[in-house]
Each structure stands twice: as C-alpha cells, then as structure tokens.
Amino acid sequence: MSDLDAGVLAEKLGIGPERVEKTLSEMGVPYSAPPAEPTESGLYVTADREWLLWLHSDGTGWGRTEIKGVSNNRTSWTDGALWLTTGWTLVVRTLGNRAFPLMTLEEALRVPSGDEDK
C-alpha cells in the first residue's frame, strides 16, 4: 500500500495541508507530503529539466513551459486548469515526483545537467 497524499486530501477536504498532515501524523497513518512551495516569484526549472515554471509576482500563480528546443508554448495543468494556477498541489500532481526539488533558473544554469559528456 502506498502512502496517502496529504496534499490531495487537503485539497479535497478544503482545508490546509498542515492540518491534514498533523492529524495523519497523530493517527499514525503514513502519508506523503508535497514538496514545499517556493515563495519567491521568478523562474524555476524542474529537477528532471523538462519544465520551466514561473511564479508570478502579481499573485496569479504558477505557469509552465516545456523545455524543448525553441518551443515556447504555454501548457495547461491537469484537471482542465488553465495555464496559470495558484493550486500548489495541482502543480505537484501534474509534474510528478521526478520534477522535484525545483531549482531557480540561476541555479539550473550553474549546475551541469550531465549531458555534456555525450
């Protein structure tokens, strides 16, 4: 049996994830917590280097673009959400575990991707 996703449960219940995590912990129920949401607006690269994300400073939320050559198409999130979302659990669910932790664009440009040897 896999761990319960506390972020999704919190979203479905309409309550804060911290409250769900505290309750599950007190009950001894194994759960997985979503990665912490960055608070600083700007550009981020996923750990698998497949997506460029941006957190807008005006509070409109997260957007994403697939990193593919010169393509620069805005991409919708799962569940029919528009290309901008303020729902961090939706971002986490759409991108999957391989995408985390996120790196700022500056960090990603400093860290080699491992493709230089090829």
Short mmCIF file of C-alpha atoms in Angstrom, two decimals:
data_model
loop_
_atom_site.label_atom_id
_atom_site.label_comp_id
_atom_site.label_asym_id
_atom_site.label_seq_id
_atom_site.Cartn_x
_atom_site.Cartn_y
_atom_site.Cartn_z
CA MET A 1 0.00 0.00 0.00
CA SER A 2 1.35 3.42 -0.90
CA ASP A 3 1.30 6.42 1.39
CA LEU A 4 -1.70 8.72 1.40
CA ASP A 5 -1.13 12.00 -0.47
CA ALA A 6 -1.78 14.62 2.21
CA GLY A 7 -1.84 17.49 -0.30
CA VAL A 8 -4.57 15.95 -2.42
CA LEU A 9 -6.58 15.02 0.68
CA ALA A 10 -6.30 18.59 2.00
CA GLU A 11 -7.43 19.96 -1.35
CA LYS A 12 -10.45 17.63 -1.49
CA LEU A 13 -11.41 18.49 2.10
CA GLY A 14 -10.87 22.21 1.53
CA ILE A 15 -8.53 22.61 4.50
CA GLY A 16 -4.85 23.44 4.92
CA PRO A 17 -2.31 20.67 4.28
CA GLU A 18 -0.60 21.34 7.61
CA ARG A 19 -3.82 20.41 9.43
CA VAL A 20 -4.17 17.17 7.44
CA GLU A 21 -0.51 16.23 7.99
CA LYS A 22 -0.80 16.89 11.74
CA THR A 23 -3.93 14.75 12.02
CA LEU A 24 -2.48 11.88 9.96
CA SER A 25 0.71 12.00 11.99
CA GLU A 26 -1.21 11.90 15.28
CA MET A 27 -3.18 8.89 13.97
CA GLY A 28 -0.02 7.10 12.84
CA VAL A 29 -1.20 7.00 9.20
CA PRO A 30 1.70 7.03 6.71
CA TYR A 31 1.42 9.91 4.24
CA SER A 32 3.47 11.71 1.68
CA ALA A 33 3.74 15.46 1.97
CA PRO A 34 4.06 17.64 -1.12
CA PRO A 35 7.34 19.46 -1.57
CA ALA A 36 7.44 22.92 -0.07
CA GLU A 37 6.15 25.62 -2.39
CA PRO A 38 8.70 28.31 -3.27
CA THR A 39 7.60 31.74 -2.11
CA GLU A 40 9.88 33.95 -4.20
CA SER A 41 8.47 34.89 -7.59
CA GLY A 42 10.64 34.10 -10.59
CA LEU A 43 11.67 31.31 -12.95
CA TYR A 44 12.25 27.72 -11.84
CA VAL A 45 13.48 24.58 -13.60
CA THR A 46 12.27 21.13 -12.62
CA ALA A 47 14.84 18.60 -11.38
CA ASP A 48 14.27 16.45 -14.48
CA ARG A 49 14.86 19.57 -16.61
CA GLU A 50 11.67 19.02 -18.57
CA TRP A 51 9.75 22.11 -17.47
CA LEU A 52 10.37 25.81 -16.99
CA LEU A 53 7.99 27.20 -14.37
CA TRP A 54 7.33 30.73 -13.33
CA LEU A 55 5.75 32.03 -10.20
CA HIS A 56 4.14 35.37 -10.99
CA SER A 57 4.72 38.23 -8.56
CA ASP A 58 1.18 39.56 -9.05
CA GLY A 59 -0.38 36.56 -7.28
CA THR A 60 -1.82 34.92 -10.42
CA GLY A 61 0.13 31.75 -9.65
CA TRP A 62 2.23 29.20 -11.50
CA GLY A 63 2.68 28.81 -15.25
CA ARG A 64 4.80 26.30 -17.15
CA THR A 65 6.50 25.79 -20.48
CA GLU A 66 8.02 22.54 -21.71
CA ILE A 67 11.75 22.77 -22.35
CA LYS A 68 12.03 21.56 -25.96
CA GLY A 69 14.31 23.32 -28.41
CA VAL A 70 12.83 26.66 -29.35
CA SER A 71 9.25 25.78 -28.42
CA ASN A 72 7.70 28.27 -26.06
CA ASN A 73 4.11 27.11 -25.71
CA ARG A 74 2.17 27.71 -22.55
CA THR A 75 0.92 24.40 -21.24
CA SER A 76 -2.24 23.70 -19.24
CA TRP A 77 -2.19 21.88 -15.95
CA THR A 78 -4.09 18.63 -15.38
CA ASP A 79 -7.74 18.59 -14.38
CA GLY A 80 -8.60 21.21 -17.02
CA ALA A 81 -6.93 24.06 -15.15
CA LEU A 82 -5.89 27.00 -17.26
CA TRP A 83 -2.25 27.67 -17.89
CA LEU A 84 -1.98 29.61 -14.63
CA THR A 85 -2.85 28.07 -11.27
CA THR A 86 -2.50 29.08 -7.65
CA GLY A 87 -3.01 25.46 -6.54
CA TRP A 88 0.38 24.10 -5.46
CA THR A 89 -0.99 20.56 -5.04
CA LEU A 90 -2.16 20.72 -8.68
CA VAL A 91 1.36 21.74 -9.74
CA VAL A 92 2.88 18.86 -7.77
CA ARG A 93 0.35 16.31 -9.06
CA THR A 94 0.78 17.41 -12.69
CA LEU A 95 4.58 17.38 -12.67
CA GLY A 96 5.11 14.21 -10.61
CA ASN A 97 7.89 13.25 -8.20
CA ARG A 98 10.73 13.41 -10.75
CA ALA A 99 10.26 17.16 -11.09
CA PHE A 100 11.30 17.96 -7.53
CA PRO A 101 13.13 19.67 -5.98
CA LEU A 102 12.79 22.75 -8.14
CA MET A 103 15.83 24.90 -8.92
CA THR A 104 15.81 28.60 -9.61
CA LEU A 105 16.83 29.36 -13.19
CA GLU A 106 20.10 30.77 -11.89
CA GLU A 107 20.84 27.51 -10.02
CA ALA A 108 19.96 25.43 -13.09
CA LEU A 109 22.37 27.41 -15.27
CA ARG A 110 25.18 26.78 -12.77
CA VAL A 111 24.50 23.04 -12.28
CA PRO A 112 25.57 20.78 -15.16
CA SER A 113 22.77 18.60 -16.49
CA GLY A 114 25.06 15.62 -17.11
CA ASP A 115 24.60 15.82 -20.89
CA GLU A 116 27.99 17.46 -21.54
CA ASP A 117 29.73 14.06 -21.80
CA LYS A 118 27.60 12.91 -24.72
#
